[in-house]
Coordinates of C-alpha atoms and ligand atoms in Angstrom, one line a residue:
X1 CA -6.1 -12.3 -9.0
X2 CA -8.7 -13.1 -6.9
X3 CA -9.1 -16.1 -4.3
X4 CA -13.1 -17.4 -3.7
X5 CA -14.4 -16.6 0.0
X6 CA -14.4 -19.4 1.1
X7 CA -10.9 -19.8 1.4
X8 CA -8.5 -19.3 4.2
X9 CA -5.7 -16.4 4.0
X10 CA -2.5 -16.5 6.4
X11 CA -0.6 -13.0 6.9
X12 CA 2.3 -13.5 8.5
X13 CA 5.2 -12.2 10.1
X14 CA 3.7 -8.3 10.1
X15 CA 3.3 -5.2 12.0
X16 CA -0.1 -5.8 12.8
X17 CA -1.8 -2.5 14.0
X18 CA -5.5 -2.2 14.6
X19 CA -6.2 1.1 16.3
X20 CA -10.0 0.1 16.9
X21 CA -8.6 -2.3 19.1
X22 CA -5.6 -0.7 20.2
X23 CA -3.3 -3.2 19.1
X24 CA -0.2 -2.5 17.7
X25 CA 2.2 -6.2 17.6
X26 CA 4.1 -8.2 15.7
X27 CA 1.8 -11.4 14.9
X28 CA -0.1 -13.4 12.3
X29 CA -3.7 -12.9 10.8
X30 CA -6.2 -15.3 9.8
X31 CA -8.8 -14.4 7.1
X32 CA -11.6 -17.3 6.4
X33 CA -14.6 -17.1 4.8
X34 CA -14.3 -13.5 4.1
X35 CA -14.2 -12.5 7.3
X36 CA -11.4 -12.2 10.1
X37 CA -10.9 -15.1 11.7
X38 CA -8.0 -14.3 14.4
X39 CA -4.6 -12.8 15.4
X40 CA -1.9 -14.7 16.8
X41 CA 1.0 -16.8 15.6
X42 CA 0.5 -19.8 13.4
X43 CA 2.9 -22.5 13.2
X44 CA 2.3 -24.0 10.1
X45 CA 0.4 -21.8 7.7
X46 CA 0.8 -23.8 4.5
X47 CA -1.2 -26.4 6.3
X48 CA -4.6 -24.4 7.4
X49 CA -4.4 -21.6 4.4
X50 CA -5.1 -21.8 0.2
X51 CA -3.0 -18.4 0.0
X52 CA -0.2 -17.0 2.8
X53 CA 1.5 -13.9 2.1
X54 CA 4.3 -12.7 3.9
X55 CA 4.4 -9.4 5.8
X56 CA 7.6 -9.2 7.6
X57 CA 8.9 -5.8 7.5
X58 CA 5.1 -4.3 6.5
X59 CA 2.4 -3.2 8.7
X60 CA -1.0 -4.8 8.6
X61 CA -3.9 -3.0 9.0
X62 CA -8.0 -3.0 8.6
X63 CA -8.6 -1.8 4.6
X64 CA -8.3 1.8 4.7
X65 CA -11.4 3.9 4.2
X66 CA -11.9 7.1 2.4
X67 CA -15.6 8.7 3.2
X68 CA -15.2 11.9 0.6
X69 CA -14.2 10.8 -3.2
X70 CA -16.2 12.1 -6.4
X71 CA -16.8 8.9 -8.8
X72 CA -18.8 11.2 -11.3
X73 CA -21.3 8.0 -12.5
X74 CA -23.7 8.7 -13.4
X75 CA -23.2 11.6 -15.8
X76 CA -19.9 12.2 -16.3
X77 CA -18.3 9.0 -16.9
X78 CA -15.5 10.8 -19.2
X79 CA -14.3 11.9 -15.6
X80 CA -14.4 8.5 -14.0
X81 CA -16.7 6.2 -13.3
X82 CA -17.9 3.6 -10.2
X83 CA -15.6 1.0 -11.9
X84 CA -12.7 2.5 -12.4
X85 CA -12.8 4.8 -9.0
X86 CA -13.2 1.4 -6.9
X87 CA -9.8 0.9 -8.7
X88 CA -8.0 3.8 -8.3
X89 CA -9.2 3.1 -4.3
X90 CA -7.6 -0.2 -4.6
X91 CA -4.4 0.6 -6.4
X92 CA -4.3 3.3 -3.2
X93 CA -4.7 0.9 -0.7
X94 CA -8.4 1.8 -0.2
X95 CA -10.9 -0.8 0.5
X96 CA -13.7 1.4 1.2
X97 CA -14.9 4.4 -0.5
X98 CA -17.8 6.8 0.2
X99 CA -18.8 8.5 -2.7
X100 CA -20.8 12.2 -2.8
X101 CA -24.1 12.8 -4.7
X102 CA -23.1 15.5 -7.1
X103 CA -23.5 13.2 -10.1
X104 CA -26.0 14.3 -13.1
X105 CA -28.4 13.9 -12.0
X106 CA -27.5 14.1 -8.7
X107 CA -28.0 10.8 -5.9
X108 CA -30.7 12.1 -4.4
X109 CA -33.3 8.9 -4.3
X110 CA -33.6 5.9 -3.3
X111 CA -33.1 4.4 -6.8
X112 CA -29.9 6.1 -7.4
X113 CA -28.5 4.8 -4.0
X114 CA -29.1 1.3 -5.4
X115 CA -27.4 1.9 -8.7
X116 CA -24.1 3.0 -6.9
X117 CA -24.4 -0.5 -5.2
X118 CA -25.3 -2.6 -8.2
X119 CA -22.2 -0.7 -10.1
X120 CA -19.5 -1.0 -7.8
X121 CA -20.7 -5.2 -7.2
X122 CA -20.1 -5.4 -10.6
X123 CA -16.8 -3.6 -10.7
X124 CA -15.9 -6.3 -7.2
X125 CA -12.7 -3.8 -6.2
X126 CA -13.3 -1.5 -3.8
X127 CA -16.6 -1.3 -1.4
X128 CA -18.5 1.8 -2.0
X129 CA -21.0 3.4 -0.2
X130 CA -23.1 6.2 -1.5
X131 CA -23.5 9.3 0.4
X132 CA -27.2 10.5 -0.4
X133 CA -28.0 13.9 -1.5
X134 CA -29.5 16.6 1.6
X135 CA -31.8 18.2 -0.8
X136 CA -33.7 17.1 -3.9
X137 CA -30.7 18.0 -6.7
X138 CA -28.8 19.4 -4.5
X139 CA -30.5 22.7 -5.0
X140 CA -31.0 23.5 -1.1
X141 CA -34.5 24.2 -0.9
X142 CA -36.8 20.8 -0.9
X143 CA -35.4 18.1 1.4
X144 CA -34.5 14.9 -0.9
X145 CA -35.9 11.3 0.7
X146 CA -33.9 11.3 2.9
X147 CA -35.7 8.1 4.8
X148 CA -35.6 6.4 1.7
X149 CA -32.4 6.8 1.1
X150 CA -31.1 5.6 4.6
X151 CA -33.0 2.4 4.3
X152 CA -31.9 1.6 0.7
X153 CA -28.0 2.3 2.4
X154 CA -26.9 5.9 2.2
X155 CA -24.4 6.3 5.2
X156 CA -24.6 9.5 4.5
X157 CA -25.8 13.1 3.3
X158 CA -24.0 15.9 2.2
X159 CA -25.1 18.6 -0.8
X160 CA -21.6 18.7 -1.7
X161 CA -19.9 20.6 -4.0
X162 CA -21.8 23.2 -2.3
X163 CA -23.3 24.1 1.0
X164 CA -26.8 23.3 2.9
X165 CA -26.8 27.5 2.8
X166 CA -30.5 28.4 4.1
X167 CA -30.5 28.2 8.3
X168 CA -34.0 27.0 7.9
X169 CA -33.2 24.3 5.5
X170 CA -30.3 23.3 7.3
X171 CA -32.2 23.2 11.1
X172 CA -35.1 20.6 9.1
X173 CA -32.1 18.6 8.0
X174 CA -30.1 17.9 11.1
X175 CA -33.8 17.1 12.2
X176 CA -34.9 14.4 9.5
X177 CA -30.8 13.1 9.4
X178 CA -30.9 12.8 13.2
X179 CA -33.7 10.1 13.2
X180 CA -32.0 8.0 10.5
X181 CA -28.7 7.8 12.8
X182 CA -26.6 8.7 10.1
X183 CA -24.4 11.6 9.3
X184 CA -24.8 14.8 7.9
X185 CA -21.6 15.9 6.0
X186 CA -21.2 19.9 5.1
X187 CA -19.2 21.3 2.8
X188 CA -18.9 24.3 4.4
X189 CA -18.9 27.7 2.2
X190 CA -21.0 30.8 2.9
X191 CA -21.6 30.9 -1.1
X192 CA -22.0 34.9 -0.8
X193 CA -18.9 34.9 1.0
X194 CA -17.5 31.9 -0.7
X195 CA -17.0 31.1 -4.8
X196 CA -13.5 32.7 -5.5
X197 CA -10.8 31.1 -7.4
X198 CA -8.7 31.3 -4.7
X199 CA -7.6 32.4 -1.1
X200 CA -8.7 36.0 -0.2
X201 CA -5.9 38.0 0.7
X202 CA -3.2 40.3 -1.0
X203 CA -2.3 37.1 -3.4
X204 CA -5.3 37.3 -4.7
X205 CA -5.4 40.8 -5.4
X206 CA -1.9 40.6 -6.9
X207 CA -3.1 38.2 -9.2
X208 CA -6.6 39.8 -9.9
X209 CA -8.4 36.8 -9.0
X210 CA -11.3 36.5 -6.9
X211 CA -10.8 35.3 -2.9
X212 CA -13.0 32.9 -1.1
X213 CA -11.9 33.9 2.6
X214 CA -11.7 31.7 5.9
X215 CA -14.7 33.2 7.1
X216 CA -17.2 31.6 4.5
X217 CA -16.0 28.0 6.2
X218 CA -15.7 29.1 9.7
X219 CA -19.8 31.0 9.5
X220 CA -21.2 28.0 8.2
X221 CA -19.2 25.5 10.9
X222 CA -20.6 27.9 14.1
X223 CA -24.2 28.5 12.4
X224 CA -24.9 24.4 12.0
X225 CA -23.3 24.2 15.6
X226 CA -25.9 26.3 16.9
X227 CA -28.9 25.0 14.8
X228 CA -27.5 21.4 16.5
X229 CA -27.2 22.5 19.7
X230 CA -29.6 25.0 20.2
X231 CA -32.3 23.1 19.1
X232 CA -31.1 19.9 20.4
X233 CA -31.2 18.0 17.5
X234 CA -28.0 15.6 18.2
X235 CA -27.3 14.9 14.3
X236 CA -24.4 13.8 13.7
X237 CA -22.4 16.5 12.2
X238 CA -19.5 16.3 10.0
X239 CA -16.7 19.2 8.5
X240 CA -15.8 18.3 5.2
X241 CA -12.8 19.2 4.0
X242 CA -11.4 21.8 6.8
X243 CA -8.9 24.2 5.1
X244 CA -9.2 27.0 7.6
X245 CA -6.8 27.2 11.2
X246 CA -10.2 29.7 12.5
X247 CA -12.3 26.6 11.7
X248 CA -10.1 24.0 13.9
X249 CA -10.6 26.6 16.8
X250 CA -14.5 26.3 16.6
X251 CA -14.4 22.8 16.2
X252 CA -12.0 22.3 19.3
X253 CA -14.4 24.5 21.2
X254 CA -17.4 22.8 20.1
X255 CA -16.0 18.9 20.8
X256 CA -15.5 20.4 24.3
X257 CA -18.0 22.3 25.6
X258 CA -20.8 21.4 23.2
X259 CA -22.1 17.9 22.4
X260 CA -19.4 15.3 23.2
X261 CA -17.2 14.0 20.3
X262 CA -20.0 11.9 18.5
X263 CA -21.9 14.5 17.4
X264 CA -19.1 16.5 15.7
X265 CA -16.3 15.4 13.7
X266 CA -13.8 16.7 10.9
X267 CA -11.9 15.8 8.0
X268 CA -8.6 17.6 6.5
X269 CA -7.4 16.5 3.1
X270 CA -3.6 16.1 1.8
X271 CA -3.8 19.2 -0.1
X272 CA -4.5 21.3 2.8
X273 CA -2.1 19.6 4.8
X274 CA 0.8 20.3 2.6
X275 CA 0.2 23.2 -0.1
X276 CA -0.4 26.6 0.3
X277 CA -1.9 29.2 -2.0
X278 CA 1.6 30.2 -3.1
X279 CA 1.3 27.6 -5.3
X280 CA -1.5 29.5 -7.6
X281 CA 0.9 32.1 -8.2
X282 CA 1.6 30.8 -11.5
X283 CA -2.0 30.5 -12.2
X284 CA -1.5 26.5 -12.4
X285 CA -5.2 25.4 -12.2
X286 CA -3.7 22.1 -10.7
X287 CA -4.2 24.1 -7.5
X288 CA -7.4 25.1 -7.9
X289 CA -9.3 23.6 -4.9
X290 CA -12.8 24.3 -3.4
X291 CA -12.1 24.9 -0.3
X292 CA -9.3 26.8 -1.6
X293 CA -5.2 26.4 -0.6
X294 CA -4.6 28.5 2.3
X295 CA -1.4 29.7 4.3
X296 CA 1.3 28.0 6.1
X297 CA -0.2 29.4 9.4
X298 CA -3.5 27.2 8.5
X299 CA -1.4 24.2 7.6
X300 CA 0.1 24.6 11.1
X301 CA -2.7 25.1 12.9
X302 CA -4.8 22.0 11.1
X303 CA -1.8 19.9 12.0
X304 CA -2.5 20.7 16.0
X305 CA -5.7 20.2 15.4
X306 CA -5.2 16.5 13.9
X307 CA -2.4 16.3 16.7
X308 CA -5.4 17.4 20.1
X309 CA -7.4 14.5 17.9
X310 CA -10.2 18.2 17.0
X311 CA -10.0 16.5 13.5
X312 CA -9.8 12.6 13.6
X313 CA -10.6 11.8 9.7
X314 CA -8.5 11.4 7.1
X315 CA -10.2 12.0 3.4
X316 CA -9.0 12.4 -0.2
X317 CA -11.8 14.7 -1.5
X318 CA -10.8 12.7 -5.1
X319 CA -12.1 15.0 -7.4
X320 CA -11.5 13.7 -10.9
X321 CA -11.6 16.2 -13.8
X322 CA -11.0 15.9 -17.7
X323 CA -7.4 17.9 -18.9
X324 CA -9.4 19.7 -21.4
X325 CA -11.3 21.3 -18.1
X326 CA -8.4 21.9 -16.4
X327 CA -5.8 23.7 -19.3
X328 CA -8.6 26.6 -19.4
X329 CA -7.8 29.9 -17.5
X330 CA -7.9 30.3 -13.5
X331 CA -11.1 31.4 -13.3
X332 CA -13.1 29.2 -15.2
X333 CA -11.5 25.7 -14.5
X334 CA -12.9 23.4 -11.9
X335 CA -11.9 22.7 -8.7
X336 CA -10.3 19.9 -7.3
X337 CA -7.9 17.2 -7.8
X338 CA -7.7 13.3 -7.6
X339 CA -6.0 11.5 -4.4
X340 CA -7.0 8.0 -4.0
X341 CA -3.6 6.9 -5.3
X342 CA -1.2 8.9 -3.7
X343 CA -2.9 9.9 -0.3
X344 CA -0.8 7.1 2.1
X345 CA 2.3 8.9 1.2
X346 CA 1.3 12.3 1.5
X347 CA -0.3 12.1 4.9
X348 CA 2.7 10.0 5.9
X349 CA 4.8 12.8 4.6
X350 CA 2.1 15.7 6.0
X351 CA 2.0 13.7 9.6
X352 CA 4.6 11.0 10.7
X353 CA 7.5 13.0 9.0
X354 CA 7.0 15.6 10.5
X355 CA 6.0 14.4 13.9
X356 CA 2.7 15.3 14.6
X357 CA 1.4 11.6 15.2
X358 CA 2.7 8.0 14.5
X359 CA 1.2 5.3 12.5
X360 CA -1.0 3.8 15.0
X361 CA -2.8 8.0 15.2
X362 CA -2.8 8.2 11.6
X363 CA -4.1 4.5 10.8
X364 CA -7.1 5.2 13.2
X365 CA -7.8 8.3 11.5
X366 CA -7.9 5.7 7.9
X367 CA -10.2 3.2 9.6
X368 CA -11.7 2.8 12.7
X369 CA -12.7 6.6 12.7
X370 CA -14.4 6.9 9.4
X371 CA -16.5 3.4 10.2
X372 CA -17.8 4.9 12.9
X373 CA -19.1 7.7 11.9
X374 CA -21.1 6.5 9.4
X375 CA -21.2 3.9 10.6
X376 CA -20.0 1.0 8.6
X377 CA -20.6 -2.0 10.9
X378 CA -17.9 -5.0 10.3
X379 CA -15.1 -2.0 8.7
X380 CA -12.3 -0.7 10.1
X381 CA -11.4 -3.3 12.6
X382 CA -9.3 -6.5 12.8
X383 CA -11.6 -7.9 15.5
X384 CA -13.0 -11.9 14.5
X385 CA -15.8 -11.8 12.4
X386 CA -15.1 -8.6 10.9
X387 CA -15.2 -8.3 7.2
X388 CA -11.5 -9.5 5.8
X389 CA -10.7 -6.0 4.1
X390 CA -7.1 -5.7 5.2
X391 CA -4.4 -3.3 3.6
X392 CA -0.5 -3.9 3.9
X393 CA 1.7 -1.1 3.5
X394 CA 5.8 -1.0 3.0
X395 CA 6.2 2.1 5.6
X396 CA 9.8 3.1 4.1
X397 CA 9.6 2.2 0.3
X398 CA 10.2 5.1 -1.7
X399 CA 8.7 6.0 -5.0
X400 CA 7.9 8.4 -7.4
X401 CA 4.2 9.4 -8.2
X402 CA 3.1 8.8 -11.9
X403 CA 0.0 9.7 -12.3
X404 CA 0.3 8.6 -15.9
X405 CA 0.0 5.2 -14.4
X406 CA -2.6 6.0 -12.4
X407 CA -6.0 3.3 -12.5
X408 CA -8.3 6.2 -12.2
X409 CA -9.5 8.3 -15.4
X410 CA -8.5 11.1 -14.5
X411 CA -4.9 12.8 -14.1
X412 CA -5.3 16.2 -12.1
X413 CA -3.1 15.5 -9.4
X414 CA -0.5 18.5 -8.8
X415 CA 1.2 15.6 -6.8
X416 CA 2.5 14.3 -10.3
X417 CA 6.4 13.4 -9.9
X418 CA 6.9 13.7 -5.9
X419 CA 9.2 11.8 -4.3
X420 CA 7.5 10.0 -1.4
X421 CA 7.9 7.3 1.1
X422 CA 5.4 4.5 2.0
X423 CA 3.5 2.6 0.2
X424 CA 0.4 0.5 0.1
X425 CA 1.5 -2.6 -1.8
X426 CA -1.8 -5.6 -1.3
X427 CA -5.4 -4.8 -0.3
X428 CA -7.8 -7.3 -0.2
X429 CA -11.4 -7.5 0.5
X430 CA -13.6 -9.2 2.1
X431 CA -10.8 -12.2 2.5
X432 CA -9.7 -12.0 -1.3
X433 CA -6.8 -10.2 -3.0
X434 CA -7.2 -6.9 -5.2
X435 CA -4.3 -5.8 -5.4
X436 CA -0.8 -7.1 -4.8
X437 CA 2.5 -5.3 -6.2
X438 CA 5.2 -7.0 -7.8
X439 CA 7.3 -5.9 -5.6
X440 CA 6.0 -8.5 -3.2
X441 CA 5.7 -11.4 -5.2
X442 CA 8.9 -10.8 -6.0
X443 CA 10.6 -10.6 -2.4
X444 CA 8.1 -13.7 -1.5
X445 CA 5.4 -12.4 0.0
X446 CA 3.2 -14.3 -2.8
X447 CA 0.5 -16.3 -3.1
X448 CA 1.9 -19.7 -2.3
X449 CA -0.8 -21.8 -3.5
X450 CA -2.8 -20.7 -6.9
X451 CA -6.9 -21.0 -6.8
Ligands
ZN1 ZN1 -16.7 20.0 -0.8
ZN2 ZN1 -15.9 16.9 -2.3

């Protein structure tokens, strides 16, 4: 299922939207050569393209990128691996991925960045990009190579999983990350504040687990503010996974009065957009997440905040896990869940359904927004001569998530069985097509001619 580079791709008849360049029309797209070659109708595509695929009645957009997934290679490859995570991407409509260092041993050299590369050109799915570790195994005290890593093509660092948690650490961080260009992503959590199974609050008390409160994110957000500011480093800075409403506040404050909106940036997961820690009541470890579910209040409050444009990144935090881990008691199983396959709907259902922005917002925050941070030069955009990752999506079809179907290894999504609406039903990359659904060959938007 694949067409060579070389060869010319038609798209017609679509909803193209490209946020980055603020186009939202009706049109055509041209893909040659791997790369984008221009909008605009075409009168005859049969005659100029291999390979046209209708789009009438689906929107068009740049591949959509995910910066936060877990791919567990190398080291836990039972979990999932490069290979099959650049597939579960795909199968979501994700053509780029950025995957965190907590591997075993963890990606925090320059040799480990090139094996995430070599893997995922062999697997020839999804692109991914590793995220290189802050300190040397993650371990927060000696700063990994970090230089090294940025030339061999981190486009990132995080310690993930767990926080940069010394100040003094942290401050030579932002330092050494700030004259690479790239970002530095913190998974924010005060670990002697943080660490509980759950939410702190009279739930968690009811149910005699431990809490993780708001104030372990929101600390460690205003402490690497200062250390930024005060010291003038201009890294940028990136909130993973926001779960608390105090954090968007600080953040809001910060874009404002602090830096200008480069230099700090959010993301907010499904998950935290749409459960709350009610759903732990049963002790279903399905709903054990690091940052932990929160309140409805939270939900609300991250929702304005993705609304004002305070958080303007959309990520999955795909956190694949064996069953055997997660069938154990509260306490002891793992946190997290996997996303990559069920994300579109959600945030359509977290976002657009409810009103809080329309596809053009919520598109942006899937491409053009996560390729600059980073940045990822040539993603994100429709522009000519960007790379030909494109993603079509059915906005209204409806489905059912079966993560018994699901491409990656893993099946701890709490999702399992929702009812959802919208769909991502072709991706292709870099001009040639990973994925295309039945659906759409059926109804005619197919290959027309074969390679
Ligand atoms: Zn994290
Ligand atoms: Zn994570």
């Amino acid at each position: 299922m694949s067409t060579t580079p070389s060869s010319t791709v038609v798209i017609t008849g679509g909803r193209v939207i490209d946020p980055a360049n603020d186009l939202d029309q009706t049109t055509d797209l041209v893909l040659e050569g791997g790369k984008v070659k221009s909008l605009g109708n075409v009168s005859k595509p049969g005659t100029i393209a291999e390979t046209v695929l209708d789009a009438s009645g689906l929107i068009v957009c740049p591949g959509l990128i995910d910066i936060h997934v877990h791919f567990r290679e190398p080291g836990q490859e039972e979990k999932e691996t490069i290979a099959t995570g650049a597939a579960a991407a795909i199968e979501g409509g994700f053509t780029t991925v950025c995957c965190m260092p907590n591997t075993d041993p963890a990606l925090d050299d320059d040799g480990r960045i090139e094996f995430v590369f070599h893997q995922a050109q062999r697997a020839d799915l999804a692109n991914v990009y590793p995220i290189g570790a802050v300190t040397k195994a993650r371990q927060g005290g000696e700063l990994a190579e970090i230089g090294l890593m940025a030339a061999a093509g981190a486009v990132g660092f995080s310690d993930d999983g767990v926080a940069v948690a010394s100040a003094a650490v942290m401050a030579k961080a932002l330092s050494y990350v700030a004259m690479t260009g790239k970002v530095l992503m913190q998974h924010c959590e005060d670990p002697e504040l943080g660490g509980g199974a759950m939410n702190d609050g009279p739930l968690a008390n009811r149910l005699g687990l431990s809490g993780w409160p708001r104030v372990a994110e929101e600390l460690v957000i205003q402490r690497d503010i200062l250390l930024n500011m005060r010291q003038n480093l201009g890294c940028r800075y990136h909130v993973q996974h926001v779960s608390s409403g105090g954090s968007v506040a600080l953040l809001r404050r910060a874009r404002r009065d602090l830096f200008g909106h480069a230099h700090i940036t959010a993301e907010v997961s499904p998950h935290h957009l749409l459960l709350t820690e009610q759903e732990c009541a049963d002790y279903n470890t399905l709903f054990k997440m690091n940052p932990p579910l929160r309140s409805r209040r939270d939900i609300e409050e991250l929702l304005q905040g993705v609304k004002e444009g305070v958080i303007t990144i959309l990520a999955t935090d795909h956190a694949p896990h064996t069953r055997e881990e997660k069938e154990i008691e509260f306490v002891a199983a793992p946190y997290g869940i996997i996303g990559l396959e069920c994300a579109l709907p959600l945030y359509v259902q977290a976002l657009i359904d409810t009103g809080t922005i329309d596809w053009p917002h919520m598109l942006a925050m899937m491409t053009c927004n996560p390729a600059r941070l980073c940045p990822l030069p040539n993603k994100g955009t429709l522009a000519p001569g960007a790379d030909a990752d494109v993603t079509l999506i059915a906005p209204k079809q409806r489905w059912t998530i079966d993560a018994s179907r699901f491409k990656s290894k893993s099946r701890n999504c709490p999702f399992d069985g929702w009812n959802v609406t919208g769909r991502a039903v072709a991706a292709l990359v870099g001009g040639r097509i990973k994925m295309l659904r039945d659906g759409e060959r059926a109804r005619g938007a197919t290959e027309s001619v074969s390679h």
